[in-house]
Coordinates of C-alpha atoms in Angstrom, one line a residue:
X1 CA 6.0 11.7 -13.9
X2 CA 8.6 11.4 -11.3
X3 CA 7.7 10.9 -7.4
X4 CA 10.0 11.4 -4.1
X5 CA 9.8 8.6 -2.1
X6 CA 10.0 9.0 1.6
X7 CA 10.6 6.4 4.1
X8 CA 10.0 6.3 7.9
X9 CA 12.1 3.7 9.4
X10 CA 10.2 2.4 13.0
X11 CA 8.9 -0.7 14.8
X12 CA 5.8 -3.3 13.9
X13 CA 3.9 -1.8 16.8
X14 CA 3.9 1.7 15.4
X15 CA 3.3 1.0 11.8
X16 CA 0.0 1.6 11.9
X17 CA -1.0 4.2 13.6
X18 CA 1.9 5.6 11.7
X19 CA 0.3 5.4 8.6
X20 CA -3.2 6.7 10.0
X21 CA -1.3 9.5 10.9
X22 CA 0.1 9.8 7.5
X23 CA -3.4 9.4 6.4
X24 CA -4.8 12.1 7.8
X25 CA -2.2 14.1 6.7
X26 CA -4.0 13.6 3.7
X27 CA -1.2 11.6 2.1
X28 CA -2.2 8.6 -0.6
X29 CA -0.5 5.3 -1.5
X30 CA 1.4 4.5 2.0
X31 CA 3.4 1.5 1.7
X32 CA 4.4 -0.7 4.7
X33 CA 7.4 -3.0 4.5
X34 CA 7.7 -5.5 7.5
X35 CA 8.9 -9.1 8.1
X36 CA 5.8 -9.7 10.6
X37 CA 4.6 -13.7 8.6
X38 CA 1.3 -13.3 7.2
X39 CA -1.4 -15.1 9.2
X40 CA -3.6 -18.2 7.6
X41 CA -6.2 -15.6 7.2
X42 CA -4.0 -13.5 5.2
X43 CA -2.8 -15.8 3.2
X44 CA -5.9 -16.7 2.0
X45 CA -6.2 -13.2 -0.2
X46 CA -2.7 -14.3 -1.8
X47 CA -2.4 -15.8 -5.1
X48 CA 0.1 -18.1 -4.3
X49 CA -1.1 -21.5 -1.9
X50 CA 2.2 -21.5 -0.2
X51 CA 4.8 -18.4 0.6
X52 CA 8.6 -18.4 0.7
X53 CA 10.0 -18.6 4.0
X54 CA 10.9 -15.2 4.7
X55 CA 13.3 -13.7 7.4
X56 CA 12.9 -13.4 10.9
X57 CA 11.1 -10.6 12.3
X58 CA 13.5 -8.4 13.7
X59 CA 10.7 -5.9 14.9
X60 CA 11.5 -3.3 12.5
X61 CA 8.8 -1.6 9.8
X62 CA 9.5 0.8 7.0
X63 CA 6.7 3.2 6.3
X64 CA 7.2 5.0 2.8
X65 CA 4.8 7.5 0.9
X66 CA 5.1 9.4 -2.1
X67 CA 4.9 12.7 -3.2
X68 CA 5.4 14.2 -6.7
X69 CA 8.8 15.2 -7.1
X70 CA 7.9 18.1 -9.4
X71 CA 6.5 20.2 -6.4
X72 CA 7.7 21.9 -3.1
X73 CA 6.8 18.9 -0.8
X74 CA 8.9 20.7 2.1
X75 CA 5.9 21.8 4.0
X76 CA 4.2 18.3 4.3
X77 CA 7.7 16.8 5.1
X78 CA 8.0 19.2 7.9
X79 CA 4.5 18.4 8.9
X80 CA 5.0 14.5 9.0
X81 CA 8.1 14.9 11.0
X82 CA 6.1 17.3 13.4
X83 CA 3.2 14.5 13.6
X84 CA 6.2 12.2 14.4
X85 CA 7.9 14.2 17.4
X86 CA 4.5 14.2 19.0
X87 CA 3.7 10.3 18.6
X88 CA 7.1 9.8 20.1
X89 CA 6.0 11.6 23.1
X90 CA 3.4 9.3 24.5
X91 CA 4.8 5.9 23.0
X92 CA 7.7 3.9 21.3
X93 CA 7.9 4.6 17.3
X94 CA 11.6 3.6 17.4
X95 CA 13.9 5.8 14.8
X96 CA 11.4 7.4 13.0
X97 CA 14.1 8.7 10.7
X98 CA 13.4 9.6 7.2
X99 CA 15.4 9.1 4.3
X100 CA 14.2 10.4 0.3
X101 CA 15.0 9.2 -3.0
X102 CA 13.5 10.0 -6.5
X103 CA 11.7 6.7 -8.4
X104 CA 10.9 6.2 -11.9
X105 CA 7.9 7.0 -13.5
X106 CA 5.1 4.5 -12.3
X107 CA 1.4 4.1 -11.5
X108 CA 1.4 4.2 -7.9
X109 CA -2.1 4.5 -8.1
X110 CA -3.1 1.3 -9.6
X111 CA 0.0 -1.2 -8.3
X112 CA -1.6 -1.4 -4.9
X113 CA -4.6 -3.3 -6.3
X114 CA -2.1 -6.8 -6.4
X115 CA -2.5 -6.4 -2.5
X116 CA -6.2 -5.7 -1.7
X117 CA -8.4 -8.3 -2.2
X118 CA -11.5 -9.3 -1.1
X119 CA -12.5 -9.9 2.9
X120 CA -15.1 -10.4 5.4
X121 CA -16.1 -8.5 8.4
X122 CA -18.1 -11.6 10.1
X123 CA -21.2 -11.8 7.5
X124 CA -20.2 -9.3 5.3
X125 CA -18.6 -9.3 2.3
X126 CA -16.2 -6.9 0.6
X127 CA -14.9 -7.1 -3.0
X128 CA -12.9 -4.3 -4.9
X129 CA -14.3 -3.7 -8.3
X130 CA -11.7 -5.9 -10.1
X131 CA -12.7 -9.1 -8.1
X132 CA -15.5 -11.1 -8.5
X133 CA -16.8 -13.4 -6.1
X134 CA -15.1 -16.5 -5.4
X135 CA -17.9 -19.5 -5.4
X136 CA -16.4 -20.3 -1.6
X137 CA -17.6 -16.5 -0.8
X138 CA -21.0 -16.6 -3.1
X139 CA -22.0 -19.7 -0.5
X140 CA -21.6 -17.8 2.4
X141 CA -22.7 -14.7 1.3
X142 CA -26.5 -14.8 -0.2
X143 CA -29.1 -12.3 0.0
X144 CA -30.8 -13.7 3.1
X145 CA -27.5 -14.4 5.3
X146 CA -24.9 -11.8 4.6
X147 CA -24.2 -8.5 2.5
X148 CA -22.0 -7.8 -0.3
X149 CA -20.2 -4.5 -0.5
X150 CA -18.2 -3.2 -3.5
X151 CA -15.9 -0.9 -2.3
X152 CA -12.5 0.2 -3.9
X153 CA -9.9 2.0 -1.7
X154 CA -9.1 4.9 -4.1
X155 CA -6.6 7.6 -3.1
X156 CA -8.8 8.3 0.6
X157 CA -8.6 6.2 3.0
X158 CA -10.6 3.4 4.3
X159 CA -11.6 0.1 3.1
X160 CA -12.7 -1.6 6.0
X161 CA -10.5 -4.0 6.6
X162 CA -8.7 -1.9 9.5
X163 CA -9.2 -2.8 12.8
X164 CA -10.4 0.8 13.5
X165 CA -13.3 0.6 10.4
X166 CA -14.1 -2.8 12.1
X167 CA -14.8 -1.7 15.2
X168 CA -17.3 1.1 13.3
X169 CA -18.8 -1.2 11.2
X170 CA -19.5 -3.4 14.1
X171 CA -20.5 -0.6 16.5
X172 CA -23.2 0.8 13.3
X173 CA -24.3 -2.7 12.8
X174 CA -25.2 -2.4 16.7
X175 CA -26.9 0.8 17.5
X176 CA -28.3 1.8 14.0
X177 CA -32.1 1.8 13.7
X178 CA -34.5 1.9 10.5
X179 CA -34.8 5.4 9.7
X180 CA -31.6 6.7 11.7
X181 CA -29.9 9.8 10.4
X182 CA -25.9 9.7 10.7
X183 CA -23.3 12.0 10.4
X184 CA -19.9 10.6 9.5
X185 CA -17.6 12.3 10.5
X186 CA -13.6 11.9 8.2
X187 CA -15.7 10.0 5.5
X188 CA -12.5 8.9 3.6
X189 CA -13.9 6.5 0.7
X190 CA -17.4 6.3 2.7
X191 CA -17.5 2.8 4.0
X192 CA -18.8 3.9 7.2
X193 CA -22.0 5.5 5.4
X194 CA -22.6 3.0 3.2
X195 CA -22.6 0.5 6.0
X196 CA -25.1 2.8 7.6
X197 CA -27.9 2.6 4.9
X198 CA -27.2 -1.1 4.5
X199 CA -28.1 -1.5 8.5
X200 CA -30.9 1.3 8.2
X201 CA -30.4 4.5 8.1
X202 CA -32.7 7.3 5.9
X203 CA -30.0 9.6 6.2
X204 CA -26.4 10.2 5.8
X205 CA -24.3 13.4 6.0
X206 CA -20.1 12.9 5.7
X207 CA -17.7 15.5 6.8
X208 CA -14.1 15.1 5.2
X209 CA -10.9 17.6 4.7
X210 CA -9.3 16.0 1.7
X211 CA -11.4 16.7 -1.6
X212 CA -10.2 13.4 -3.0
X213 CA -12.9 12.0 -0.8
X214 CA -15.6 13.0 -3.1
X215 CA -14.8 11.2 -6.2
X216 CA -14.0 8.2 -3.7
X217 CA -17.6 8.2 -2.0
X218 CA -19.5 8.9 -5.1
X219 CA -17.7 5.9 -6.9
X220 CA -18.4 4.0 -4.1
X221 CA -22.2 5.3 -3.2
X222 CA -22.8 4.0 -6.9
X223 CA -21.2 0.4 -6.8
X224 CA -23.9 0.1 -4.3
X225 CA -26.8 1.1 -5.6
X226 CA -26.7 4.8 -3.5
X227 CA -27.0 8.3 -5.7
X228 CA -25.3 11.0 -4.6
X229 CA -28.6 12.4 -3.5
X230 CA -28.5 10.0 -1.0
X231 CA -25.8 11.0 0.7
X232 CA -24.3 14.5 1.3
X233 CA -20.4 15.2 1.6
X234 CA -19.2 18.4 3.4
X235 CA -15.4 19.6 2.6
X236 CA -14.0 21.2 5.5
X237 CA -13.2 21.0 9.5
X238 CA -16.3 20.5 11.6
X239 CA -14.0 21.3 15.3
X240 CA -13.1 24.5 14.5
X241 CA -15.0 25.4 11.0
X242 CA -18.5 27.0 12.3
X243 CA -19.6 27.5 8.4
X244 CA -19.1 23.5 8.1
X245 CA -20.9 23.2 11.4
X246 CA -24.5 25.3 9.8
X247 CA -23.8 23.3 7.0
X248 CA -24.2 19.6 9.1
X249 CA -27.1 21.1 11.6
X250 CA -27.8 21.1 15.4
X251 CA -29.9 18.3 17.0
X252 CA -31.3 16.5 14.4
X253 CA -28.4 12.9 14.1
X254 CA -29.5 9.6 16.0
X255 CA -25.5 8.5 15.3
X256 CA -22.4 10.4 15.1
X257 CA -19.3 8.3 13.8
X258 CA -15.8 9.1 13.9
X259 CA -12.8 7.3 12.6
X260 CA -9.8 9.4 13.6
X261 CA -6.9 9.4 16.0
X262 CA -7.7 10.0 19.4
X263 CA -6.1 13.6 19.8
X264 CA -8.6 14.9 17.0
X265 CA -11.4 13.4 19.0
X266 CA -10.8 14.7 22.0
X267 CA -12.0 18.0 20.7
X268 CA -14.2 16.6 18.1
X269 CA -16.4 15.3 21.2
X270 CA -17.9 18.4 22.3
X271 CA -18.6 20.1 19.2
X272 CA -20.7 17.0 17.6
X273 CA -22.6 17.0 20.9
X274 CA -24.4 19.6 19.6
X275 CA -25.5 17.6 16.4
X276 CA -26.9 14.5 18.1
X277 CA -30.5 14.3 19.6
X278 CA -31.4 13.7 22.7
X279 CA -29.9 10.6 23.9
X280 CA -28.1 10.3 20.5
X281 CA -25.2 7.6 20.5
X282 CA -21.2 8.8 19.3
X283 CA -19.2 6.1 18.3
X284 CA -15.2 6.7 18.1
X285 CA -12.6 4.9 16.8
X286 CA -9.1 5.2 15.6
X287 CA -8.1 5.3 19.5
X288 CA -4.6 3.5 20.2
X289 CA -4.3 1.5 23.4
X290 CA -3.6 3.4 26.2
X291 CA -5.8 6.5 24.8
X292 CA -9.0 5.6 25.8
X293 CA -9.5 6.6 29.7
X294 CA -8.4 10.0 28.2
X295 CA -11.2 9.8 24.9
X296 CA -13.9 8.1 27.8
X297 CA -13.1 10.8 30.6
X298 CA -13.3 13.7 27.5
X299 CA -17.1 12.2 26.7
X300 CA -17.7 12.0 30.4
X301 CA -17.2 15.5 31.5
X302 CA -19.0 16.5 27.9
X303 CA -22.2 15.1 28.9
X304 CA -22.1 11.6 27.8
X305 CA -22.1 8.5 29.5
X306 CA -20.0 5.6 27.8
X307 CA -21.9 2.9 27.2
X308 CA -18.9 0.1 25.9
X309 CA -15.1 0.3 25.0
X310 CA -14.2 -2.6 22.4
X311 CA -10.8 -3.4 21.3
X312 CA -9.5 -5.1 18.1
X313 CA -5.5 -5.5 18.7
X314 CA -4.4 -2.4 19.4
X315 CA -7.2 -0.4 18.6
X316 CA -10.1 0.8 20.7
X317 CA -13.5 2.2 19.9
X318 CA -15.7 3.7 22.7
X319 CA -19.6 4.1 22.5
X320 CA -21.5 7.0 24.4
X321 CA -24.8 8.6 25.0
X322 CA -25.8 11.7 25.2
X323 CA -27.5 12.3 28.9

């Protein structure tokens, strides 16, 4: 099979919110191409003990996807350039030209695994299926200090090592209780679920618009000891969508999680309102600098009151009650 490759030409500090915005898009296998040096921590997930010196960063980043060049990819082209012409509007994403060629038959699919290797988020643990343990991680990482989570990134998106899926995980880790119920909403490979039962939660009910997602989180649920009766994944848009909405229920969620952009939030916020409890908690993520007095003022004059805005680099993940 043959694949159009499309690249976006723009800056480091756009890359990736870029490719969240491809993401949710619902396109698979983004690939970024930077001269940013890889950080100590980085390199410690590389094979090799010591990288060639590369060239200078000269602030430029090249987003590419790919599409299968045997179908009429216009209308998602078009769509990704309109998604473009509105990040431009509220901050720099330099060029953001796009130029297509045709490659040769390859498996995208699998070639990204050479890149993703195993992480921490502060006591936990994450290996893809292909790793095992290193005896370095084993250490740190028993059964009474830390968790492990096997979690493969698939074709949806979200692996947890983000900054946005860290603030989530962190933010869960936080305000989940024993016996919470959650609904996640953009489950992507379900990382933000299974996080949720491993910090307490009875029940979990995901949201998601790209069917992909379900092979994802039932893979996923299983390399962790979950069944797919344990969790319950709802195809379809929960804003706008009031068959989804029956589907997820009215006031019966502890937690409502969202990892998206912060102009699908924004009217996200009231319509999940009407999911949580009493006094329920929304946690959002996915919001770029600069975006949250917009996301906290939205919850405010919804009926919540904020409770804590953290930030990991450019990111930003906002808590809230309901009154």
């Amino acid at each position: 099979m043959q694949y159009n490759k499309y690249t976006i030409k723009t800056i480091t500090e756009a890359e990736d919110i870029i490719s969240a915005t491809l993401a949710e898009l619902g396109i698979e296998g983004i690939e970024i191409d930077d001269k940013i040096p890889l950080t100590e921590e980085e390199l410690k997930g590389m094979f090799v003990d010591i990288m060639p010196e590369g060239e200078k960063d000269d602030g430029i980043a090249y987003v590419s996807f790919y599409l299968d060049a045997d179908v009429d990819n216009s209308e998602i082209v078009k769509n990704v350039k309109e998604e473009l012409k509105s990040l431009s509007g509220f901050m720099d994403i330099g060029e953001a030209t796009i130029t297509s060629s045709t490659t040769k038959d390859e498996d995208f699919l699998n070639s990204w695994k050479q890149y993703f290797h195993q992480f921490y988020i502060d006591d936990i643990l994450f290996i893809p299926s292909w790793e095992e343990a290193d005896n370095e991680n084993t250490d740190k990482c028993d059964d009474s200090n830390g968790i492990v989570i096997h979690i493969d990134p698939g074709t949806a998106f979200g692996t947890g090592s983000h900054e946005t899926t860290r603030l989530c995980i962190r933010a869960l880790r936080r305000y989940i209780f024993d016996g919470a119920s959650v609904l996640d909403v953009g489950t992507g490979s379900g990382i933000l679920s299974i996080m949720a039962y491993k910090f307490g939660a009875s029940h979990c009910i995901g949201t998601d618009l790209d069917k992909c997602a379900i092979p994802a989180v039932s893979d996923n649920m299983a390399k962790n000891g979950l069944d797919d009766k344990d969790f319950e994944l709802i195809i379809g848009n929960i804003i706008d969508d009031k068959n989804v909405q029956d589907k997820v229920g009215y006031g019966k969620y502890d937690i409502v999680v969202a990892n998206i952009l912060a102009e699908v939030l924004i009217p996200l916020i009231p319509v999940v309102k009407k999911c949580l409890v009493p006094g329920g908690i929304i946690i959002l993520s996915g919001i770029i600098e600069g975006k949250e007095e917009i996301v906290a003022k939205t919850l405010s004059d919804n009926g919540y009151e904020v409770v804590e805005i953290n930030e990991d680099g450019e990111w930003r993940e906002i808590a809230a009650v309901v009154k």
